[in-house]
Coordinates of C-alpha atoms in Angstrom, one line a residue:
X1 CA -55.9 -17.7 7.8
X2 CA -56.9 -15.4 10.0
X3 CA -56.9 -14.8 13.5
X4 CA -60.4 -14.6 15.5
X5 CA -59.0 -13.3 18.4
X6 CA -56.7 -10.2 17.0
X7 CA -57.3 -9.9 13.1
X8 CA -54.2 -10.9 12.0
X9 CA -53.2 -13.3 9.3
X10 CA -51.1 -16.7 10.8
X11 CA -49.8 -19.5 9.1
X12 CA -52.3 -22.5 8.6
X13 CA -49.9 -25.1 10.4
X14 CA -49.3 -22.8 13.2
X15 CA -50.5 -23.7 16.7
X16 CA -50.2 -20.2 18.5
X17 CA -50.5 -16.6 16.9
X18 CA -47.7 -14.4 16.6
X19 CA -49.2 -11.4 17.0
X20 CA -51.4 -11.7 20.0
X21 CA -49.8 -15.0 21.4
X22 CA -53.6 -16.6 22.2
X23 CA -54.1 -20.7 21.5
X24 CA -55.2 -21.5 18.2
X25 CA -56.0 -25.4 18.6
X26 CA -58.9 -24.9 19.6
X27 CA -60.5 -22.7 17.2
X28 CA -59.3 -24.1 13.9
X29 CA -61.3 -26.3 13.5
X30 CA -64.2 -24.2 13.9
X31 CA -62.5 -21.6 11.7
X32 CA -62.6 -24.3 8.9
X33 CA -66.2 -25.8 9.4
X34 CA -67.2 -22.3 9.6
X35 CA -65.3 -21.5 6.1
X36 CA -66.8 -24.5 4.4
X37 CA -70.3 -23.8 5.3
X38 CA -69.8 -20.6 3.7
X39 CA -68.5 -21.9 1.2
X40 CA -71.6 -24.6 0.5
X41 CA -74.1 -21.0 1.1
X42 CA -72.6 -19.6 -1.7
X43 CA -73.0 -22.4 -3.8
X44 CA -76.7 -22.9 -3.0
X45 CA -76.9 -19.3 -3.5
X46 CA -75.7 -19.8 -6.8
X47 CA -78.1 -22.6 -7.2
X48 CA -81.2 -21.0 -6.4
X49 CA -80.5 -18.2 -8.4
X50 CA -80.4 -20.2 -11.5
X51 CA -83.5 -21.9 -10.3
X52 CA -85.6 -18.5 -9.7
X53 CA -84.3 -17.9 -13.3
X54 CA -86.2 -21.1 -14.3
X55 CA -89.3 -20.5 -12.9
X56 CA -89.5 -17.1 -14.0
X57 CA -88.6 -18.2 -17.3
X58 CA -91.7 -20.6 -16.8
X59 CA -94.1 -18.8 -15.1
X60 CA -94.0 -15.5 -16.7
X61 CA -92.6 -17.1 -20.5
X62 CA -93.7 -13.2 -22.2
X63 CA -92.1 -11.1 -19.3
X64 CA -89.0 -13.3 -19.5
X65 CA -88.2 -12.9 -23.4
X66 CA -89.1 -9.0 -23.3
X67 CA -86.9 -8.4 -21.3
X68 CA -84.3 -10.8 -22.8
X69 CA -84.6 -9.9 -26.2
X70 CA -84.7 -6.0 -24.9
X71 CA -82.0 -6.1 -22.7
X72 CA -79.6 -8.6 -23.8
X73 CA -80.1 -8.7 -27.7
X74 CA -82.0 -5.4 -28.9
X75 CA -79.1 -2.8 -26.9
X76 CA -76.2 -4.1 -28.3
X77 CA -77.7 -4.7 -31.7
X78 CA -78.6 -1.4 -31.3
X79 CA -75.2 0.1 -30.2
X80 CA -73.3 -2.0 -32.4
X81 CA -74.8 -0.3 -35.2
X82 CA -74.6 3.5 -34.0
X83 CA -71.3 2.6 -33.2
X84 CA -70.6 1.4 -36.6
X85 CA -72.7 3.8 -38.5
X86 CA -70.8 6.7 -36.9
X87 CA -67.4 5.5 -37.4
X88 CA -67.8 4.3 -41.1
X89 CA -70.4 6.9 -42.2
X90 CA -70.2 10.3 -40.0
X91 CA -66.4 9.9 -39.3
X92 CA -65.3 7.9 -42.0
X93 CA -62.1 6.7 -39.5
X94 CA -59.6 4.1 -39.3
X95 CA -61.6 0.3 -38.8
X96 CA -59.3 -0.5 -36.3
X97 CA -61.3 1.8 -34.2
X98 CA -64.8 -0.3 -35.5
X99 CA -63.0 -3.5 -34.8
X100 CA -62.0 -2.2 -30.9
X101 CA -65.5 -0.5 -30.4
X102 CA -67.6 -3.6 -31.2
X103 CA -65.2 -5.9 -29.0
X104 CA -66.1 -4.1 -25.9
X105 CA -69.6 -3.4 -26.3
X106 CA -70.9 -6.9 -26.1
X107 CA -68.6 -7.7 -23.2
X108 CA -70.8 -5.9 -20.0
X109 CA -73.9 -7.6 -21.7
X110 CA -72.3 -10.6 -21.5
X111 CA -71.5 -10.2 -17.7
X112 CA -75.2 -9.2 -16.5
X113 CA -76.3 -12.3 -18.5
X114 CA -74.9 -13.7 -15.6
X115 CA -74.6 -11.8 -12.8
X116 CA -78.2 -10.0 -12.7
X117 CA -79.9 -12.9 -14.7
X118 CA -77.7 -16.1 -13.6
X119 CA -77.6 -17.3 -17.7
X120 CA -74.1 -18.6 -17.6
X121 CA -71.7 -19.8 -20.8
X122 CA -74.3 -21.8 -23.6
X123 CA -76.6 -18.9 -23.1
X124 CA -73.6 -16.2 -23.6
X125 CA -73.0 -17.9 -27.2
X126 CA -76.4 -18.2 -28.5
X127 CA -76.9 -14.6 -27.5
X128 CA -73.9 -13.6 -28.9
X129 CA -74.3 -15.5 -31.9
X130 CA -77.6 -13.7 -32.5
X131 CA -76.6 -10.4 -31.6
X132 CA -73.4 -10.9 -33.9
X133 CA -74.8 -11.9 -37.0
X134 CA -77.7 -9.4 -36.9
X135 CA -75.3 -6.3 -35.9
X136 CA -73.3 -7.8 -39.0
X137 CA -76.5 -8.2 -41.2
X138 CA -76.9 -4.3 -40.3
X139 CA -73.8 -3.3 -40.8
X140 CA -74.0 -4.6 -44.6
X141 CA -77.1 -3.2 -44.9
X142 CA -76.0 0.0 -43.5
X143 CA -72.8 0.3 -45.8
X144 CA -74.9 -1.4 -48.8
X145 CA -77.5 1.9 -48.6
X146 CA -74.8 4.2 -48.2
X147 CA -72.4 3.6 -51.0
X148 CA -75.3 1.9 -53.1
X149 CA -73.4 -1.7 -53.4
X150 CA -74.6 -5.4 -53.0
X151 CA -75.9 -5.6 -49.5
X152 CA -74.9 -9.5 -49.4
X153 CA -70.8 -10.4 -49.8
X154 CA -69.7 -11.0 -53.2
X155 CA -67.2 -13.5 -53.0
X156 CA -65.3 -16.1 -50.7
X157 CA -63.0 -13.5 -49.0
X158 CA -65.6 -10.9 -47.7
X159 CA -68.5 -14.2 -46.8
X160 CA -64.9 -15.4 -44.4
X161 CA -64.8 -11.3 -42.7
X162 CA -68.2 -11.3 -42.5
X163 CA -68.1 -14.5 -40.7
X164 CA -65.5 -13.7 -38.6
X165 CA -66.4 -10.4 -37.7
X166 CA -69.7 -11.9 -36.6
X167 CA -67.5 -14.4 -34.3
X168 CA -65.6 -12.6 -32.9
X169 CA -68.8 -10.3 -31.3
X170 CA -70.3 -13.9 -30.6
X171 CA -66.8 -14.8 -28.2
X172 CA -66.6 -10.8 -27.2
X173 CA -70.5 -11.5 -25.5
X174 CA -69.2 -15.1 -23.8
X175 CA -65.7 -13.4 -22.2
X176 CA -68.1 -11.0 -20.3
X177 CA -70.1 -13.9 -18.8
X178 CA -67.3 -16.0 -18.2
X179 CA -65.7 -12.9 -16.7
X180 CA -68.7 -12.6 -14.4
X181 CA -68.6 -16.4 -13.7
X182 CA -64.8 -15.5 -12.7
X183 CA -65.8 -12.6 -10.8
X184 CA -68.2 -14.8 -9.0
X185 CA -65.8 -16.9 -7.7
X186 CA -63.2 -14.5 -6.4
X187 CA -64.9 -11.8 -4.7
X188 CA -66.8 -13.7 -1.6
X189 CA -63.8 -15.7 -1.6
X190 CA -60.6 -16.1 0.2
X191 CA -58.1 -19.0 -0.1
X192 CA -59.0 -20.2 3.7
X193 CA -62.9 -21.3 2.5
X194 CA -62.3 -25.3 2.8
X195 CA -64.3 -28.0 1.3
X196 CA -63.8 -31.6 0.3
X197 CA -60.8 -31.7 -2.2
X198 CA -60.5 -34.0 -4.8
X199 CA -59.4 -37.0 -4.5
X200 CA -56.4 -37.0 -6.7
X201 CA -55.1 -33.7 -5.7
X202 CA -55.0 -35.1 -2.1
X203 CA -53.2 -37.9 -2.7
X204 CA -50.5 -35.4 -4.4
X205 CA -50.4 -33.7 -1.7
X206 CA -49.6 -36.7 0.4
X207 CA -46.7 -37.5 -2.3
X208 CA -45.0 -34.1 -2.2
X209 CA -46.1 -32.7 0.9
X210 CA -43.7 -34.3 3.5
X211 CA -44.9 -35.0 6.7
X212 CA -48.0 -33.3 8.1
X213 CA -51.7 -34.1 10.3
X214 CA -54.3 -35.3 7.9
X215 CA -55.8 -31.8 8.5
X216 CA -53.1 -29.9 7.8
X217 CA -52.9 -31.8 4.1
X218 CA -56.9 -31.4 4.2
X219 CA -56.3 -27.9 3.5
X220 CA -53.4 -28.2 1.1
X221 CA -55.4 -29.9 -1.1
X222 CA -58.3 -27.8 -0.7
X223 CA -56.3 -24.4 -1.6
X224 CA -54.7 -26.4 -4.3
X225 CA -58.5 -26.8 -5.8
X226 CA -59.9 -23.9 -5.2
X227 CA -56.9 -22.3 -7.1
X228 CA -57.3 -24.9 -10.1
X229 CA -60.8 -24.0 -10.2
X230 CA -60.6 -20.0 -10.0
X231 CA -57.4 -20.4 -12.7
X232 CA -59.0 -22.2 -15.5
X233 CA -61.9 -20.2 -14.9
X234 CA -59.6 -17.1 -15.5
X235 CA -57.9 -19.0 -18.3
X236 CA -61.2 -19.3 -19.6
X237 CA -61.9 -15.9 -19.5
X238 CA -58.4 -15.4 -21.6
X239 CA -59.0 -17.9 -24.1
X240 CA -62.7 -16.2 -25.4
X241 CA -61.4 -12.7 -24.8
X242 CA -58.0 -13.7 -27.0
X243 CA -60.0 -15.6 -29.6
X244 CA -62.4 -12.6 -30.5
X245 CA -60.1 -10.0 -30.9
X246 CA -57.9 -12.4 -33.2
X247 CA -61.3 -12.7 -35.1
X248 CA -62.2 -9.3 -35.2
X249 CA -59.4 -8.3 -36.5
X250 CA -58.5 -10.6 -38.5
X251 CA -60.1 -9.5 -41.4
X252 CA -58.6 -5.8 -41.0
X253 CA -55.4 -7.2 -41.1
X254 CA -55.6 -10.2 -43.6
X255 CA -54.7 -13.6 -43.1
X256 CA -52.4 -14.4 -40.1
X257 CA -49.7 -16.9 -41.5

């Protein structure tokens, strides 16, 4: 925590600071109700956010999907395909470099999904589903009119790249939004914010804790959950981002044993 008085950062449990010496008995709790409101503001900002999305989703339906379907599906379509076109066509270089170029090009789409339009995960897939299996539609197309071959795959093996390919763009678009979702959490953040804890992770606090005030295991528990929550959030984050590169390239490496 830190200290109103001076600045400085002082154990939770003290009673005193050791840097300016002043009382701090008083002013804890007020330091804690004062974290926990800003706490609940952040999370009502949050929620209102996602409810001005609503109602502009409601009230203005055709302003809504134009800029949807220009912003967050029609660019990276778009730059998925230049991307590809000038690495397979005008370059003609390794596809490692295809595979790396269309994993990071959904990803910042995926984040202002989120953070300027407050869409969060299930809206990260579908738009990543669509913008992955059109770019790959486009890519066949593009490689089909170039080297005059069958647009469509022609057997098991390149229907299972295709699919991955267009999978792993899908998981590249939900790591940016759950990347913003982690974001989110971190930056207004510090471990003092307080709220109600859960009740399980209290009463294991109250096992392994040893002795303490009710408070002072109050805010165990509460960094405890916060940290769970930012964590699997991150882990979350890891998980998609992992999972789409393993996709993508995948099929440039063949089958992982």
């Amino acid at each position: 925590m830190e200290c109103p008085f001076c600045g400085d950062d002082f154990n939770e449990s003290a009673l005193a600071c050791k840097s300016c010496g002043r009382d701090l008995r008083l002013v804890l709790p007020v330091i804690e109700e004062n974290a926990r409101l800003i706490r609940e503001a952040e999370g009502l900002q949050r929620e209102v956010n996602r409810l001005r999305a609503a109602e502009a989703r409601r009230s203005d339906p055709l302003g809504f999907w134009m800029l949807h379907l220009g912003a967050y599906l029609l660019v990276p379509i778009l730059l998925l395909l230049a991307v590809h076109y000038v690495i397979t066509v005008m370059l003609n270089v390794p596809l490692l470099y295809l595979r790396l170029g269309t994993l990071a090009i959904p990803l910042p789409f995926g984040l202002a999904l989120l953070w300027f339009s407050h869409h969060g995960f299930r809206w990260a897939l579908v738009y990543g589903a669509i913008v992955g299996i059109v770019s790959v539609a486009g890519m066949l197309t593009i490689i089909g009119f170039v080297d005059d071959i069958p647009i469509a795959p022609q057997n098991a093996r390149e229907w299972r790249e295709a699919i991955e390919y267009a999978i792993s763009i899908m998981l590249a678009y939900a790591t940016g939004n759950v990347l913003a979702a982690l974001a989110q959490r971190m930056v207004p953040r510090t471990l003092d914010a307080t709220g109600a804890p859960s009740p399980a992770v209290l009463h294991l606090v109250r096992l392994v804790g040893g002795p303490a005030s009710q408070q002072t295991l109050r805010r165990r528990a509460q960094k405890i959950s916060d940290n769970l929550g930012t964590v699997g959030t991150a882990l979350g984050a890891l998980g998609t981002a992992g999972a789409s590169v393993f996709a993508g390239l995948r099929a440039l490496f063949g089958d992982v044993s």
